mmCIF file of C-alpha atoms in Angstrom:
data_model
loop_
_atom_site.group_PDB
_atom_site.id
_atom_site.type_symbol
_atom_site.label_atom_id
_atom_site.label_comp_id
_atom_site.label_asym_id
_atom_site.label_seq_id
_atom_site.Cartn_x
_atom_site.Cartn_y
_atom_site.Cartn_z
ATOM 1 C CA UNK A 651 33.264 9.919 -20.200
ATOM 2 C CA UNK A 652 31.224 6.844 -21.028
ATOM 3 C CA UNK A 653 30.532 3.666 -19.146
ATOM 4 C CA UNK A 654 32.371 0.600 -20.338
ATOM 5 C CA UNK A 655 30.059 -1.679 -22.262
ATOM 6 C CA UNK A 656 29.903 -5.365 -21.332
ATOM 7 C CA UNK A 657 32.336 -6.459 -24.028
ATOM 8 C CA UNK A 658 34.932 -3.852 -23.162
ATOM 9 C CA UNK A 659 34.437 -4.494 -19.454
ATOM 10 C CA UNK A 660 35.071 -8.196 -19.843
ATOM 11 C CA UNK A 661 38.184 -7.630 -21.927
ATOM 12 C CA UNK A 662 39.610 -4.909 -19.711
ATOM 13 C CA UNK A 663 38.530 -6.034 -16.264
ATOM 14 C CA UNK A 664 42.131 -6.703 -15.212
ATOM 15 C CA UNK A 665 43.179 -3.185 -16.202
ATOM 16 C CA UNK A 666 40.206 -1.698 -14.395
ATOM 17 C CA UNK A 667 41.217 -3.519 -11.243
ATOM 18 C CA UNK A 668 44.831 -2.372 -11.224
ATOM 19 C CA UNK A 669 45.095 0.464 -13.702
ATOM 20 C CA UNK A 670 42.037 2.205 -15.079
ATOM 21 C CA UNK A 671 41.070 3.454 -11.636
ATOM 22 C CA UNK A 672 44.261 3.232 -9.660
ATOM 23 C CA UNK A 673 47.913 3.962 -9.307
ATOM 24 C CA UNK A 674 50.430 1.171 -9.649
ATOM 25 C CA UNK A 675 50.336 -1.463 -6.942
ATOM 26 C CA UNK A 676 53.104 -0.985 -4.458
ATOM 27 C CA UNK A 677 53.521 -2.863 -1.178
ATOM 28 C CA UNK A 678 50.472 -4.956 -0.356
ATOM 29 C CA UNK A 679 48.878 -3.599 2.827
ATOM 30 C CA UNK A 680 47.929 -5.801 5.730
ATOM 31 C CA UNK A 681 44.187 -5.884 6.382
ATOM 32 C CA UNK A 682 44.677 -5.467 10.118
ATOM 33 C CA UNK A 683 46.525 -2.173 9.556
ATOM 34 C CA UNK A 684 43.215 -0.396 8.918
ATOM 35 C CA UNK A 685 41.080 -0.182 12.049
ATOM 36 C CA UNK A 686 37.307 0.004 12.164
ATOM 37 C CA UNK A 687 37.715 3.508 13.577
ATOM 38 C CA UNK A 688 39.655 4.635 10.491
ATOM 39 C CA UNK A 689 37.092 3.014 8.196
ATOM 40 C CA UNK A 690 34.326 4.873 10.024
ATOM 41 C CA UNK A 691 36.208 8.167 9.784
ATOM 42 C CA UNK A 692 36.712 7.868 6.044
ATOM 43 C CA UNK A 693 33.058 6.896 5.649
ATOM 44 C CA UNK A 694 32.080 10.022 7.588
ATOM 45 C CA UNK A 695 34.263 12.011 5.209
ATOM 46 C CA UNK A 696 32.255 10.657 2.301
ATOM 47 C CA UNK A 697 34.724 8.140 0.870
ATOM 48 C CA UNK A 698 34.009 4.662 -0.439
ATOM 49 C CA UNK A 699 36.070 2.381 1.803
ATOM 50 C CA UNK A 700 35.315 -0.845 -0.071
ATOM 51 C CA UNK A 701 38.747 -0.821 -1.726
ATOM 52 C CA UNK A 702 40.744 1.101 0.900
ATOM 53 C CA UNK A 703 44.417 0.174 1.226
ATOM 54 C CA UNK A 704 47.223 1.361 3.478
ATOM 55 C CA UNK A 705 50.228 1.394 1.176
ATOM 56 C CA UNK A 706 53.860 2.318 1.097
ATOM 57 C CA UNK A 707 53.703 5.084 -1.472
ATOM 58 C CA UNK A 708 57.088 5.424 -3.145
ATOM 59 C CA UNK A 709 58.042 8.597 -4.958
ATOM 60 C CA UNK A 710 60.936 7.762 -7.326
ATOM 61 C CA UNK A 711 61.692 11.443 -7.907
ATOM 62 C CA UNK A 712 62.268 12.362 -4.267
ATOM 63 C CA UNK A 713 63.250 8.893 -3.042
ATOM 64 C CA UNK A 714 60.717 9.286 -0.251
ATOM 65 C CA UNK A 715 58.449 6.501 0.925
ATOM 66 C CA UNK A 716 55.443 7.146 3.121
ATOM 67 C CA UNK A 717 52.449 5.247 4.393
ATOM 68 C CA UNK A 718 49.271 6.598 2.845
ATOM 69 C CA UNK A 719 45.669 5.525 2.456
ATOM 70 C CA UNK A 720 44.607 4.782 -1.109
ATOM 71 C CA UNK A 721 40.881 5.031 -1.784
ATOM 72 C CA UNK A 722 38.566 4.870 -4.773
ATOM 73 C CA UNK A 723 41.381 3.580 -6.931
ATOM 74 C CA UNK A 724 43.497 6.697 -7.452
ATOM 75 C CA UNK A 725 43.224 8.988 -4.412
ATOM 76 C CA UNK A 726 46.147 9.158 -1.968
ATOM 77 C CA UNK A 727 45.580 10.619 1.502
ATOM 78 C CA UNK A 728 48.255 10.804 4.214
ATOM 79 C CA UNK A 729 47.113 10.323 7.806
ATOM 80 C CA UNK A 730 47.840 13.984 8.569
ATOM 81 C CA UNK A 731 45.523 15.132 5.791
ATOM 82 C CA UNK A 732 42.742 12.840 6.987
ATOM 83 C CA UNK A 733 42.951 14.477 10.415
ATOM 84 C CA UNK A 734 42.864 17.910 8.780
ATOM 85 C CA UNK A 735 39.686 16.990 6.921
ATOM 86 C CA UNK A 736 38.067 15.535 10.046
ATOM 87 C CA UNK A 737 38.721 18.762 11.943
ATOM 88 C CA UNK A 738 37.143 20.958 9.269
ATOM 89 C CA UNK A 739 34.022 22.888 10.252
ATOM 90 C CA UNK A 740 32.534 22.353 6.774
ATOM 91 C CA UNK A 741 29.867 19.644 6.761
ATOM 92 C CA UNK A 742 27.599 18.126 4.138
ATOM 93 C CA UNK A 743 25.249 15.203 4.472
ATOM 94 C CA UNK A 744 24.102 12.955 1.659
ATOM 95 C CA UNK A 745 24.825 12.399 -1.994
ATOM 96 C CA UNK A 746 22.633 15.150 -3.400
ATOM 97 C CA UNK A 747 24.183 15.966 -6.730
ATOM 98 C CA UNK A 748 26.860 15.282 -9.261
ATOM 99 C CA UNK A 749 30.050 17.344 -9.048
ATOM 100 C CA UNK A 750 31.774 17.212 -5.678
ATOM 101 C CA UNK A 751 34.759 18.836 -4.050
ATOM 102 C CA UNK A 752 36.706 18.255 -0.877
ATOM 103 C CA UNK A 753 37.023 20.857 1.850
ATOM 104 C CA UNK A 754 40.646 21.199 0.685
ATOM 105 C CA UNK A 755 40.954 23.699 -2.155
ATOM 106 C CA UNK A 756 43.711 25.697 -3.839
ATOM 107 C CA UNK A 757 44.138 29.401 -3.116
ATOM 108 C CA UNK A 758 42.508 31.318 -5.973
ATOM 109 C CA UNK A 759 43.907 34.042 -8.241
ATOM 110 C CA UNK A 760 47.296 32.476 -8.688
ATOM 111 C CA UNK A 761 49.535 30.775 -11.228
ATOM 112 C CA UNK A 762 49.863 26.985 -11.047
ATOM 113 C CA UNK A 763 53.268 25.994 -12.391
ATOM 114 C CA UNK A 764 53.253 22.498 -13.907
ATOM 115 C CA UNK A 765 56.286 20.509 -15.040
ATOM 116 C CA UNK A 766 56.291 17.347 -17.115
ATOM 117 C CA UNK A 767 59.188 15.213 -15.928
ATOM 118 C CA UNK A 768 61.756 14.189 -18.560
ATOM 119 C CA UNK A 769 64.413 12.289 -16.598
ATOM 120 C CA UNK A 770 65.275 8.596 -16.892
ATOM 121 C CA UNK A 771 62.693 5.858 -16.535
ATOM 122 C CA UNK A 772 60.155 8.285 -15.067
ATOM 123 C CA UNK A 773 60.198 10.566 -18.109
ATOM 124 C CA UNK A 774 56.894 11.199 -19.835
ATOM 125 C CA UNK A 775 56.783 9.618 -23.279
ATOM 126 C CA UNK A 776 55.780 11.634 -26.352
ATOM 127 C CA UNK A 777 52.114 10.698 -26.059
ATOM 128 C CA UNK A 778 52.054 11.771 -22.419
ATOM 129 C CA UNK A 779 53.801 15.036 -23.188
ATOM 130 C CA UNK A 780 51.277 15.931 -25.861
ATOM 131 C CA UNK A 781 48.413 14.837 -23.620
ATOM 132 C CA UNK A 782 49.737 16.942 -20.744
ATOM 133 C CA UNK A 783 49.880 20.035 -22.950
ATOM 134 C CA UNK A 784 46.273 19.412 -24.010
ATOM 135 C CA UNK A 785 45.233 18.940 -20.382
ATOM 136 C CA UNK A 786 46.798 22.269 -19.407
ATOM 137 C CA UNK A 787 44.975 23.885 -22.332
ATOM 138 C CA UNK A 788 41.738 22.442 -20.894
ATOM 139 C CA UNK A 789 42.315 24.224 -17.609
ATOM 140 C CA UNK A 790 43.448 27.512 -19.140
ATOM 141 C CA UNK A 791 40.309 27.599 -21.304
ATOM 142 C CA UNK A 792 38.190 27.842 -18.131
ATOM 143 C CA UNK A 793 37.014 31.146 -16.744
ATOM 144 C CA UNK A 794 38.786 30.867 -13.390
ATOM 145 C CA UNK A 795 41.314 32.770 -11.333
ATOM 146 C CA UNK A 796 43.890 30.044 -11.928
ATOM 147 C CA UNK A 797 46.495 30.367 -14.668
ATOM 148 C CA UNK A 798 48.464 27.251 -15.587
ATOM 149 C CA UNK A 799 51.949 27.286 -17.070
ATOM 150 C CA UNK A 800 53.746 24.231 -18.430
ATOM 151 C CA UNK A 801 57.361 23.341 -18.947
ATOM 152 C CA UNK A 802 59.371 20.125 -19.228
ATOM 153 C CA UNK A 803 62.511 19.130 -17.412
ATOM 154 C CA UNK A 804 63.878 17.526 -14.261
ATOM 155 C CA UNK A 805 64.372 20.456 -11.882
ATOM 156 C CA UNK A 806 60.894 20.215 -10.355
ATOM 157 C CA UNK A 807 61.494 21.614 -6.855
ATOM 158 C CA UNK A 808 59.862 25.017 -7.359
ATOM 159 C CA UNK A 809 56.875 23.735 -9.336
ATOM 160 C CA UNK A 810 53.361 23.269 -8.004
ATOM 161 C CA UNK A 811 52.474 20.072 -9.904
ATOM 162 C CA UNK A 812 54.905 17.460 -11.231
ATOM 163 C CA UNK A 813 53.597 14.904 -13.737
ATOM 164 C CA UNK A 814 55.728 11.795 -14.225
ATOM 165 C CA UNK A 815 55.525 8.223 -15.475
ATOM 166 C CA UNK A 816 55.508 5.015 -13.452
ATOM 167 C CA UNK A 817 55.096 1.401 -14.510
ATOM 168 C CA UNK A 818 51.588 0.022 -14.792
ATOM 169 C CA UNK A 819 48.841 -1.046 -17.143
ATOM 170 C CA UNK A 820 47.033 2.277 -17.368
ATOM 171 C CA UNK A 821 45.635 5.046 -15.189
ATOM 172 C CA UNK A 822 47.135 7.396 -12.651
ATOM 173 C CA UNK A 823 47.074 8.659 -9.094
ATOM 174 C CA UNK A 824 47.129 11.956 -7.226
ATOM 175 C CA UNK A 825 45.932 13.498 -3.967
ATOM 176 C CA UNK A 826 44.077 16.529 -2.666
ATOM 177 C CA UNK A 827 45.277 20.096 -1.923
ATOM 178 C CA UNK A 828 46.802 21.042 1.389
ATOM 179 C CA UNK A 829 47.526 24.466 2.840
ATOM 180 C CA UNK A 830 46.047 26.201 -0.193
ATOM 181 C CA UNK A 831 48.453 24.440 -2.554
ATOM 182 C CA UNK A 832 47.622 21.737 -5.105
ATOM 183 C CA UNK A 833 48.767 18.176 -4.541
ATOM 184 C CA UNK A 834 52.240 18.145 -6.056
ATOM 185 C CA UNK A 835 52.910 14.740 -7.617
ATOM 186 C CA UNK A 836 50.830 13.126 -10.365
ATOM 187 C CA UNK A 837 51.754 9.589 -11.412
ATOM 188 C CA UNK A 838 50.701 8.346 -14.853
ATOM 189 C CA UNK A 839 51.087 4.648 -15.558
ATOM 190 C CA UNK A 840 53.197 3.710 -18.582
ATOM 191 C CA UNK A 841 50.438 1.639 -20.207
ATOM 192 C CA UNK A 842 48.128 4.653 -20.456
ATOM 193 C CA UNK A 843 49.781 5.803 -23.683
ATOM 194 C CA UNK A 844 48.742 2.624 -25.472
ATOM 195 C CA UNK A 845 45.153 3.914 -25.400
ATOM 196 C CA UNK A 846 46.058 7.031 -27.388
ATOM 197 C CA UNK A 847 46.583 10.708 -26.759
ATOM 198 C CA UNK A 848 42.951 11.596 -26.050
ATOM 199 C CA UNK A 849 42.520 8.944 -23.346
ATOM 200 C CA UNK A 850 45.889 9.902 -21.840
ATOM 201 C CA UNK A 851 44.721 13.535 -21.849
ATOM 202 C CA UNK A 852 41.602 12.387 -20.018
ATOM 203 C CA UNK A 853 43.616 10.613 -17.305
ATOM 204 C CA UNK A 854 45.960 13.567 -16.769
ATOM 205 C CA UNK A 855 43.108 16.103 -16.698
ATOM 206 C CA UNK A 856 41.283 13.875 -14.198
ATOM 207 C CA UNK A 857 44.289 13.563 -11.873
ATOM 208 C CA UNK A 858 44.963 17.311 -11.959
ATOM 209 C CA UNK A 859 41.295 17.710 -11.005
ATOM 210 C CA UNK A 860 42.051 15.775 -7.818
ATOM 211 C CA UNK A 861 45.073 18.028 -7.209
ATOM 212 C CA UNK A 862 42.654 20.982 -7.245
ATOM 213 C CA UNK A 863 40.211 19.332 -4.844
ATOM 214 C CA UNK A 864 37.659 17.574 -7.062
ATOM 215 C CA UNK A 865 36.153 14.272 -5.943
ATOM 216 C CA UNK A 866 34.937 11.527 -8.256
ATOM 217 C CA UNK A 867 31.629 12.626 -9.754
ATOM 218 C CA UNK A 868 30.060 9.235 -9.085
ATOM 219 C CA UNK A 869 31.608 8.759 -5.641
ATOM 220 C CA UNK A 870 28.105 7.935 -4.347
ATOM 221 C CA UNK A 871 27.717 4.980 -6.736
ATOM 222 C CA UNK A 872 30.901 3.903 -8.465
ATOM 223 C CA UNK A 873 29.161 1.106 -10.352
ATOM 224 C CA UNK A 874 27.826 3.790 -12.681
ATOM 225 C CA UNK A 875 31.217 4.073 -14.376
ATOM 226 C CA UNK A 876 33.135 1.053 -13.064
ATOM 227 C CA UNK A 877 30.541 -1.691 -13.241
ATOM 228 C CA UNK A 878 31.152 -2.475 -9.563
ATOM 229 C CA UNK A 879 31.027 -0.501 -6.344
ATOM 230 C CA UNK A 880 28.097 1.001 -4.513
ATOM 231 C CA UNK A 881 26.547 3.921 -2.704
ATOM 232 C CA UNK A 882 28.603 5.254 0.175
ATOM 233 C CA UNK A 883 25.491 6.441 1.967
ATOM 234 C CA UNK A 884 25.704 9.604 4.040
ATOM 235 C CA UNK A 885 28.522 11.872 2.900
ATOM 236 C CA UNK A 886 30.669 14.078 5.097
ATOM 237 C CA UNK A 887 33.012 17.009 4.915
ATOM 238 C CA UNK A 888 34.976 15.346 2.136
ATOM 239 C CA UNK A 889 32.148 15.348 -0.415
ATOM 240 C CA UNK A 890 30.569 18.754 -0.786
ATOM 241 C CA UNK A 891 28.087 19.241 -3.606
ATOM 242 C CA UNK A 892 29.023 22.061 -5.973
ATOM 243 C CA UNK A 893 26.076 24.368 -6.718
ATOM 244 C CA UNK A 894 25.021 24.581 -10.342
ATOM 245 C CA UNK A 895 25.773 20.939 -11.127
ATOM 246 C CA UNK A 896 22.905 18.512 -11.651
ATOM 247 C CA UNK A 897 21.466 15.683 -9.673
ATOM 248 C CA UNK A 898 21.447 12.343 -11.446
ATOM 249 C CA UNK A 899 24.247 10.605 -13.343
ATOM 250 C CA UNK A 900 26.535 12.809 -15.452
ATOM 251 C CA UNK A 901 28.002 10.372 -17.965
ATOM 252 C CA UNK A 902 30.123 13.108 -19.560
ATOM 253 C CA UNK A 903 32.121 14.096 -16.485
ATOM 254 C CA UNK A 904 35.876 13.735 -16.716
ATOM 255 C CA UNK A 905 35.884 13.048 -12.960
ATOM 256 C CA UNK A 906 34.013 9.721 -13.057
ATOM 257 C CA UNK A 907 35.767 6.952 -11.125
ATOM 258 C CA UNK A 908 36.530 4.770 -14.167
ATOM 259 C CA UNK A 909 37.319 5.573 -17.776
ATOM 260 C CA UNK A 910 37.055 3.765 -21.087
ATOM 261 C CA UNK A 911 39.691 3.211 -23.754
ATOM 262 C CA UNK A 912 38.210 5.767 -26.162
ATOM 263 C CA UNK A 913 37.801 8.982 -24.179
ATOM 264 C CA UNK A 914 37.915 12.386 -25.894
ATOM 265 C CA UNK A 915 39.887 13.966 -23.048
ATOM 266 C CA UNK A 916 37.615 16.995 -22.672
ATOM 267 C CA UNK A 917 35.689 18.374 -19.709
ATOM 268 C CA UNK A 918 31.991 17.681 -19.501
ATOM 269 C CA UNK A 919 29.892 20.837 -19.379
ATOM 270 C CA UNK A 920 29.246 20.515 -15.646
ATOM 271 C CA UNK A 921 32.925 19.907 -14.920
ATOM 272 C CA UNK A 922 33.454 23.405 -16.296
ATOM 273 C CA UNK A 923 30.576 24.759 -14.204
ATOM 274 C CA UNK A 924 32.064 23.155 -11.085
ATOM 275 C CA UNK A 925 35.588 24.472 -11.576
ATOM 276 C CA UNK A 926 34.402 27.957 -12.539
ATOM 277 C CA UNK A 927 32.211 28.050 -9.426
ATOM 278 C CA UNK A 928 35.117 27.018 -7.177
ATOM 279 C CA UNK A 929 37.776 29.219 -8.724
#
């Protein structure tokens, strides 16, 4: 993934604010809903809290609505999962390298069953369907203990990951694993397809990376890919450096915070190292 140049940044700044790094805007949170204590806890976990929101996250497939924290543009964390991360005995201090994971991972040596949703207004369009198949191929090409299968339909209950479309200018959202299982629901904004199959593949591969426990590669300095944002300072249990990945900026990582309109959709070499180390 490449940084946006000045021209592209200026043209696409609106999309970067609401789409290229985030899920669709839902209910606007009230600033006083997020206490200083919560901000401090997320900072201790290694998250950038500069854009934190407390949102009503609506899932049109299940009809459920829940209050969740949204951080770093596209990461959704329920309060219960934040507490789980705070209580972990895994600890890491400092931004010391490039690829990062959370303390929440998926149980290894298993099949991850993925379904692309095809019902009604939340159905993946043709570009998204092709991009999803390419994204699954990306993961199956890795030397890991995870095997991914893909089907399309509406009966998603028994599947591990459900990928579906929501309205929005471009981008997606997902969360982190819990209880050894991947985060289940991946939202892809409808405008993503306008940037082509490769960029849509990039977004889907990125969001599935979150479902498996990967953090943003540049979580320690989001301005490296977004043009804005800064260093979070001392990291915590939520940002654990993955051995074998480099220090310094990895411009080719698919897990950078922001993406451009002309991505190739493929893992960077150290993304592969990170996932093969974890799984």
